[in-house]
Amino acid sequence: MSGTRLRIGCSKLVSGIFLAAPLALASPALSQEQPQTPASEVNTQPTPQNAGQKQSTDISTLIKDDNQWPMAAKNYANTRFSQLNQITKDNVGQLQMAWSFSLGTPRGQEAAPLVVNGTLYIVGPYAGVHPNEVFALDIADGELKWSYSPKPDPAAEGVACCDVVTRGLAYDNGKIFLNTLDGFSVAIDANTGKELWHTKLGDINKGETITMAPIVVKGKVLVGNSGGEMGVRGWLTAVDEETGKIAWRAYSTGPDSEVLIGEDYHGPYDWLNGKDLGVKSWPPDKWKIGGGTVWGWISYDPDLNLIYYGTSNPGAWNHEQRPGDNLFGSTIFARNPDTGMAKWAYQPDPHDLWDHDEINESVLVDLTIDNQVRKVLIHPDRDGFMYVIDRTTGKVISADAYDYVNSIKSIDLNTGRPVLNDAMTPSLGKTVRDVCPAAPGAKDWQPSAWSPKTKLLYVPHQHLCMDFKTSDVGYIEGTPYVGADVDMYAGPGGYRGEFMAWDPVQRKKVWSIKEKFPVWSGALVTAGNVAFYGTMDRWFKAVDADSGKELWKFRVGSGIIGQPITFAGADGTQYVAVMSGVGGWSGAVAVGEIDPRVRNGALGFTGAMQDLPASTVGGATLAVFALPKNQKKAASAD
Amino acid sequence: MRFGQPTHMTLAAGFLMLTTLCSGHVLAQDKPNGNASNPSAPPPEDSSSAGQTISPEQLIKVPVSGLTPGAVEARPKLKLPALDDKAAERGMQNFASFNCVGCHMGNGGGGMGPALSNHAFIYGSAPENIFLSIYQGRPNGMPAWGTVLPEDAIWDLVAYIKNLSNAPIAEWGATTSSSSPAIEQVPVQIKASANPWQYTEKFSKGQKPQE
């Protein structure tokens, strides 16, 4: 008996069916990709005269039009900032609900709505009668234009680690792109709702699911897999938007030929250079079940022609089963979107001890640091540190703790490696107590927003610590591969979440709002200097982007873990929209068949959220807000 | 901590059993340095005390629905294996070895798979129903374990799940409020037991457990 029998389709590296980008870029000039660009150069102020006139279907044009919200993160830089300024900090207190829409599902609603040319598109979680159903609604009055239900495999629920969420859709060229939990990528005609193609990308029998919002870059739909808790081998796949054919697939682990590391690659530190590190940094063959899945955010710099994304934790959670750095799990990649070839890779947490995925957003901004303009990405990491990284090279410029951290002492800027608190390193069967941050980190997938006006990053995050006890786990294909009993609880001070503004140049927190529960919603910030976020105990809040002062709040039907957006109608009305519908990993105890009295449930998140069911139950509903008519007139006259 | 953590030996034995019985390729084990790959590893200890098994002809008559048309008593009377403490202790080890814990979580609190720590079972709470749910799998994500696990091992799991589900009953329904539930289990990293509802503490409301 060899002792290890694996059935993994790792050898099926799809040969490159490379198609030239079909889209001519409308303009080489950047706008939202460089959030510091003054508004006057963007010329997207919403007025009745120009609103609705632009009917471009090209994503690279749409992201420059603030009447639209054409991708989950608003733009390629992932700023979630809008130049719309009808709603200001002076009048936001007058916001009223304009219309709402129920998705008819009781599970976690993390997806962002998209708004393109007068239509709002939203997708529900993998639950209810029609899992991952897509809806198209008229933004003016919420009229339902069409809906589309993919053909589901209900068994997918059994291999989804952390509720059955999706983080949203993508749009380009008249098409809506959907990822289903059971591993398909689908293109739908944005006008009619008719299916154009569907492609199977993942296999639930290997534990693969898809939860991320795809993005479209130069005619390719970029899709990654989920399943870092299932011994899945992570990948990012580019699918041709016209045909549904796979153009390239970049694995996160394995030989360079499959990780797509070639001559263009240059690691930012010595230890990130070498042949086949995705094999050599693992015990024999463990890279085949090593995680590094791609379920978070992708940003894109058209100037450098690089996409940026992070990979999940290496598996299993029991680190003693995988000695080595475990590349390229918990890694930030920069890749060429045409070929998939890597430019650089940086692993903030080598040999991850705590389930610290690096899938969190990388927000692309240009900052003046020490009198030099630097092209950076800001990455609020699971490990509790705010990384400012040179996005041309992958070198860390600064890394500072933004929440209470006791598992890492500091980040060594010479090596790029963390200085660990060795006293906390788990060993088999021993309970380590009071580890901060907990497994979901100081911040998980919930995306930040960046305002070029305030030059602050608005960060929704959690404040949790945990007990952590590892156990030996065997790999059984299609079942979890974790090997840890976890129990999370509130961090120091007893609160569990925070919404804060961070100055990445001064490297400090400017203001913060403490919340009872983790802030598991995305953030939005506008030129009206208003920042929006939602809470798990059902408040949708608007705060002063300068001071954090609460300006307005509205009690919605269920806890908010969705992503707020803003857009404008044909009459110039500015809307703000958010999905309520509690769930996700943090909210699973309120919507899943999970016992709040057994703390180790939901990979330990039950412990921290056991009282959530006393504040909310599930139920996905879109809420759309606007100013009353007389307020809008006053704002327009300004 | 006697039963809290499966020892290397019992884990290895479990995987020996598992990999030996596995006819397909779906299983692999993850202990390249462990005993599982050693053909001379000891066999699983006393894994077949359940004795004779129930025939498929009997099991097929076990109803999953609580509705019986014509008011005919449909449930066959089966002679079940002993679902005693020893079986529950073996079941607890199987629960970890066969990765039930990965989905149903420590003490069966629920995660990817539903909680086993209460009295609610979608496909029936009788031991033979739980046996069948494990054996056949269920459509929303429960794998069909009958293809790879011996029936005795499944009955041991049934015995353990019987203990897991034995939550104290405060009322016929269930009230959720700022003061209810009033208790929680002592979590598994502090107290591991094959009968975890024996150890409870005040409900912590998301704060650190008391011990």
CSV table of C-alpha atoms in Angstrom, one decimal, chain A residues 146-384:
chain,number,residue,atom,x,y,z
A,146,TRP,CA,-36.2,39.0,-16.2
A,147,SER,CA,-34.7,36.4,-14.0
A,148,TYR,CA,-32.5,33.5,-14.8
A,149,SER,CA,-32.0,30.2,-12.7
A,150,PRO,CA,-29.0,28.0,-13.3
A,151,LYS,CA,-29.5,24.3,-13.2
A,152,PRO,CA,-28.4,23.4,-9.7
A,153,ASP,CA,-26.7,20.4,-8.1
A,154,PRO,CA,-28.0,20.6,-4.5
A,155,ALA,CA,-25.1,18.5,-3.2
A,156,ALA,CA,-22.9,21.6,-3.6
A,157,GLU,CA,-24.1,22.8,-0.3
A,158,GLY,CA,-22.3,20.0,1.4
A,159,VAL,CA,-18.9,21.1,0.2
A,160,ALA,CA,-19.3,24.9,0.8
A,161,CYS,CA,-17.3,25.7,3.9
A,162,CYS,CA,-19.0,28.9,5.0
A,163,ASP,CA,-22.6,29.3,4.1
A,164,VAL,CA,-23.7,29.1,0.4
A,165,VAL,CA,-22.8,32.7,-0.6
A,166,THR,CA,-21.9,34.3,-3.8
A,167,ARG,CA,-20.1,37.7,-3.9
A,168,GLY,CA,-21.7,38.8,-7.2
A,169,LEU,CA,-21.8,39.1,-10.9
A,170,ALA,CA,-19.7,40.7,-13.6
A,171,TYR,CA,-20.7,42.6,-16.7
A,172,ASP,CA,-19.1,43.3,-20.1
A,173,ASN,CA,-20.3,43.8,-23.7
A,174,GLY,CA,-24.0,43.2,-23.1
A,175,LYS,CA,-23.4,40.1,-21.0
A,176,ILE,CA,-23.9,39.2,-17.4
A,177,PHE,CA,-21.4,36.6,-16.0
A,178,LEU,CA,-22.5,34.4,-13.2
A,179,ASN,CA,-20.5,31.9,-11.1
A,180,THR,CA,-22.5,29.1,-9.5
A,181,LEU,CA,-21.6,27.4,-6.3
A,182,ASP,CA,-21.5,24.0,-8.0
A,183,GLY,CA,-18.7,25.1,-10.3
A,184,PHE,CA,-20.1,26.6,-13.5
A,185,SER,CA,-19.4,29.9,-15.2
A,186,VAL,CA,-22.4,31.2,-17.2
A,187,ALA,CA,-22.9,34.1,-19.6
A,188,ILE,CA,-26.4,35.6,-19.9
A,189,ASP,CA,-27.7,38.2,-22.3
A,190,ALA,CA,-28.0,41.3,-20.2
A,191,ASN,CA,-31.1,42.5,-22.1
A,192,THR,CA,-33.1,39.3,-22.4
A,193,GLY,CA,-31.9,37.0,-19.6
A,194,LYS,CA,-31.2,34.3,-22.2
A,195,GLU,CA,-28.3,31.9,-21.5
A,196,LEU,CA,-25.4,32.4,-23.9
A,197,TRP,CA,-23.0,29.7,-22.7
A,198,HIS,CA,-22.1,27.8,-19.6
A,199,THR,CA,-18.8,26.2,-18.8
A,200,LYS,CA,-18.0,23.7,-16.0
A,201,LEU,CA,-14.9,24.9,-14.2
A,202,GLY,CA,-14.9,23.1,-10.9
A,203,ASP,CA,-15.9,19.7,-9.5
A,204,ILE,CA,-17.8,19.5,-6.2
A,205,ASN,CA,-16.7,15.9,-5.8
A,206,LYS,CA,-13.2,17.3,-5.2
A,207,GLY,CA,-14.7,19.9,-2.8
A,208,GLU,CA,-14.4,22.7,-5.4
A,209,THR,CA,-17.1,25.5,-5.3
A,210,ILE,CA,-17.1,29.0,-6.7
A,211,THR,CA,-18.2,31.9,-4.5
A,212,MET,CA,-16.2,34.9,-5.8
A,213,ALA,CA,-17.5,37.7,-8.0
A,214,PRO,CA,-15.8,37.3,-11.4
A,215,ILE,CA,-14.2,40.3,-13.1
A,216,VAL,CA,-13.8,40.9,-16.9
A,217,VAL,CA,-10.4,42.1,-18.1
A,218,LYS,CA,-9.8,42.5,-21.9
A,219,GLY,CA,-12.5,40.1,-22.9
A,220,LYS,CA,-11.6,37.4,-20.4
A,221,VAL,CA,-13.8,36.5,-17.4
A,222,LEU,CA,-11.5,35.7,-14.5
A,223,VAL,CA,-12.9,33.1,-12.1
A,224,GLY,CA,-11.3,31.3,-9.2
A,225,ASN,CA,-12.3,28.3,-7.1
A,226,SER,CA,-13.2,28.0,-3.4
A,227,GLY,CA,-12.5,25.1,-1.1
A,228,GLY,CA,-9.4,25.9,1.0
A,229,GLU,CA,-11.0,23.9,3.8
A,230,MET,CA,-11.5,20.8,1.5
A,231,GLY,CA,-8.0,20.0,0.3
A,232,VAL,CA,-8.8,21.7,-3.0
A,233,ARG,CA,-5.9,22.8,-5.3
A,234,GLY,CA,-6.5,26.5,-6.0
A,235,TRP,CA,-6.6,28.1,-9.4
A,236,LEU,CA,-7.6,31.2,-11.3
A,237,THR,CA,-9.1,30.6,-14.7
A,238,ALA,CA,-9.6,33.0,-17.6
A,239,VAL,CA,-12.6,32.2,-19.7
A,240,ASP,CA,-13.2,33.9,-23.1
A,241,GLU,CA,-16.3,36.1,-22.7
A,242,GLU,CA,-17.6,35.3,-26.2
A,243,THR,CA,-17.2,31.6,-26.3
A,244,GLY,CA,-17.0,30.3,-22.8
A,245,LYS,CA,-13.7,28.5,-23.6
A,246,ILE,CA,-10.9,28.4,-21.1
A,247,ALA,CA,-8.0,30.7,-22.2
A,248,TRP,CA,-5.6,29.9,-19.3
A,249,ARG,CA,-5.6,28.4,-15.9
A,250,ALA,CA,-3.0,29.4,-13.2
A,251,TYR,CA,-2.7,27.0,-10.3
A,252,SER,CA,-1.6,28.4,-6.9
A,253,THR,CA,0.5,25.3,-6.1
A,254,GLY,CA,2.6,22.9,-8.1
A,255,PRO,CA,5.4,23.2,-10.7
A,256,ASP,CA,6.1,26.6,-12.3
A,257,SER,CA,4.6,25.3,-15.6
A,258,GLU,CA,1.2,25.0,-13.9
A,259,VAL,CA,1.6,28.0,-11.6
A,260,LEU,CA,2.4,30.0,-14.8
A,261,ILE,CA,5.8,31.2,-13.6
A,262,GLY,CA,8.2,32.0,-16.4
A,263,GLU,CA,10.9,34.4,-17.4
A,264,ASP,CA,8.9,37.5,-16.6
A,265,TYR,CA,8.6,36.5,-13.0
A,266,HIS,CA,10.7,38.2,-10.3
A,267,GLY,CA,9.9,37.6,-6.6
A,268,PRO,CA,10.3,40.7,-4.4
A,269,TYR,CA,12.5,38.8,-1.9
A,270,ASP,CA,15.2,36.1,-2.4
A,271,TRP,CA,13.1,33.4,-0.7
A,272,LEU,CA,10.4,33.9,-3.4
A,273,ASN,CA,12.7,33.1,-6.2
A,274,GLY,CA,13.7,29.6,-7.3
A,275,LYS,CA,12.4,26.8,-9.5
A,276,ASP,CA,9.1,25.0,-8.6
A,277,LEU,CA,8.7,26.6,-5.2
A,278,GLY,CA,5.1,25.6,-5.4
A,279,VAL,CA,6.3,22.0,-5.1
A,280,LYS,CA,9.5,22.3,-3.0
A,281,SER,CA,7.9,24.3,-0.2
A,282,TRP,CA,5.7,21.4,0.7
A,283,PRO,CA,6.1,17.8,1.9
A,284,PRO,CA,6.0,15.4,-1.0
A,285,ASP,CA,2.7,15.7,-3.0
A,286,LYS,CA,1.0,17.8,-0.4
A,287,TRP,CA,0.8,20.7,-2.8
A,288,LYS,CA,-1.8,18.6,-4.7
A,289,ILE,CA,-4.2,19.1,-1.8
A,290,GLY,CA,-2.7,22.4,-0.6
A,291,GLY,CA,-5.5,24.9,-0.9
A,292,GLY,CA,-4.5,28.4,-2.2
A,293,THR,CA,-7.9,28.8,-3.7
A,294,VAL,CA,-9.0,32.1,-5.3
A,295,TRP,CA,-12.2,33.3,-3.8
A,296,GLY,CA,-11.7,37.0,-3.2
A,297,TRP,CA,-11.1,40.2,-5.1
A,298,ILE,CA,-9.2,40.9,-8.3
A,299,SER,CA,-7.9,44.3,-9.2
A,300,TYR,CA,-6.3,45.4,-12.4
A,301,ASP,CA,-3.9,48.1,-13.4
A,302,PRO,CA,-4.3,48.8,-17.2
A,303,ASP,CA,-1.1,50.8,-17.2
A,304,LEU,CA,1.1,48.0,-16.0
A,305,ASN,CA,-1.2,45.4,-17.5
A,306,LEU,CA,-1.2,43.4,-14.3
A,307,ILE,CA,-4.0,41.8,-12.3
A,308,TYR,CA,-3.7,41.4,-8.6
A,309,TYR,CA,-5.4,38.8,-6.4
A,310,GLY,CA,-4.7,36.8,-3.3
A,311,THR,CA,-4.9,33.0,-2.6
A,312,SER,CA,-6.4,31.2,0.4
A,313,ASN,CA,-4.9,29.5,3.3
A,314,PRO,CA,-2.8,26.4,2.7
A,315,GLY,CA,-4.5,23.2,3.9
A,316,ALA,CA,-4.9,21.6,6.3
A,317,TRP,CA,-5.3,24.1,9.1
A,318,ASN,CA,-3.1,21.8,11.2
A,319,HIS,CA,0.2,23.3,10.1
A,320,GLU,CA,2.3,20.4,11.4
A,321,GLN,CA,1.0,18.3,8.5
A,322,ARG,CA,2.6,20.6,6.0
A,323,PRO,CA,6.1,21.7,7.0
A,324,GLY,CA,7.5,24.4,4.7
A,325,ASP,CA,6.4,27.8,3.4
A,326,ASN,CA,3.5,26.2,1.5
A,327,LEU,CA,3.8,28.4,-1.6
A,328,PHE,CA,1.8,29.8,-3.1
A,329,GLY,CA,-0.9,29.6,-0.5
A,330,SER,CA,-1.7,32.8,1.4
A,331,THR,CA,0.0,34.8,-1.4
A,332,ILE,CA,-0.7,37.9,-3.4
A,333,PHE,CA,-0.1,37.4,-7.1
A,334,ALA,CA,0.5,39.9,-9.9
A,335,ARG,CA,-0.2,38.4,-13.3
A,336,ASN,CA,-0.5,39.4,-17.0
A,337,PRO,CA,-4.2,39.0,-17.8
A,338,ASP,CA,-3.5,38.1,-21.4
A,339,THR,CA,-1.4,35.1,-20.7
A,340,GLY,CA,-1.8,34.4,-17.0
A,341,MET,CA,1.9,34.5,-16.5
A,342,ALA,CA,3.0,35.7,-13.1
A,343,LYS,CA,5.0,38.9,-12.7
A,344,TRP,CA,5.6,38.6,-9.0
A,345,ALA,CA,4.2,36.8,-5.9
A,346,TYR,CA,4.5,37.9,-2.3
A,347,GLN,CA,3.4,35.6,0.6
A,348,PRO,CA,2.6,37.8,3.7
A,349,ASP,CA,2.2,34.7,5.9
A,350,PRO,CA,4.6,31.9,5.0
A,351,HIS,CA,3.5,28.6,6.4
A,352,ASP,CA,0.2,30.0,7.6
A,353,LEU,CA,-0.7,28.9,11.1
A,354,TRP,CA,-4.2,30.3,11.5
A,355,ASP,CA,-6.3,30.0,8.3
A,356,HIS,CA,-5.1,33.4,7.2
A,357,ASP,CA,-6.2,33.6,3.6
A,358,GLU,CA,-4.8,36.5,1.5
A,359,ILE,CA,-7.9,36.8,-0.6
A,360,ASN,CA,-8.7,40.3,0.8
A,361,GLU,CA,-8.9,43.2,-1.7
A,362,SER,CA,-5.9,45.0,-3.0
A,363,VAL,CA,-6.8,48.6,-3.6
A,364,LEU,CA,-4.7,50.3,-6.3
A,365,VAL,CA,-3.8,53.9,-5.6
A,366,ASP,CA,-0.9,56.2,-6.2
A,367,LEU,CA,0.4,57.6,-3.0
A,368,THR,CA,3.1,60.3,-2.2
A,369,ILE,CA,5.3,58.6,0.3
A,370,ASP,CA,8.6,60.3,1.4
A,371,ASN,CA,8.0,62.9,-1.4
A,372,GLN,CA,7.9,60.2,-4.0
A,373,VAL,CA,4.8,59.2,-6.0
A,374,ARG,CA,4.5,55.4,-5.6
A,375,LYS,CA,2.2,53.0,-7.4
A,376,VAL,CA,1.0,50.9,-4.5
A,377,LEU,CA,-1.6,48.4,-3.5
A,378,ILE,CA,-3.2,48.7,-0.1
A,379,HIS,CA,-4.0,45.3,1.4
A,380,PRO,CA,-5.8,45.1,4.7
A,381,ASP,CA,-4.6,41.6,5.6
A,382,ARG,CA,-6.3,38.8,7.6
A,383,ASP,CA,-3.3,38.8,9.9
A,384,GLY,CA,-4.2,42.2,11.2
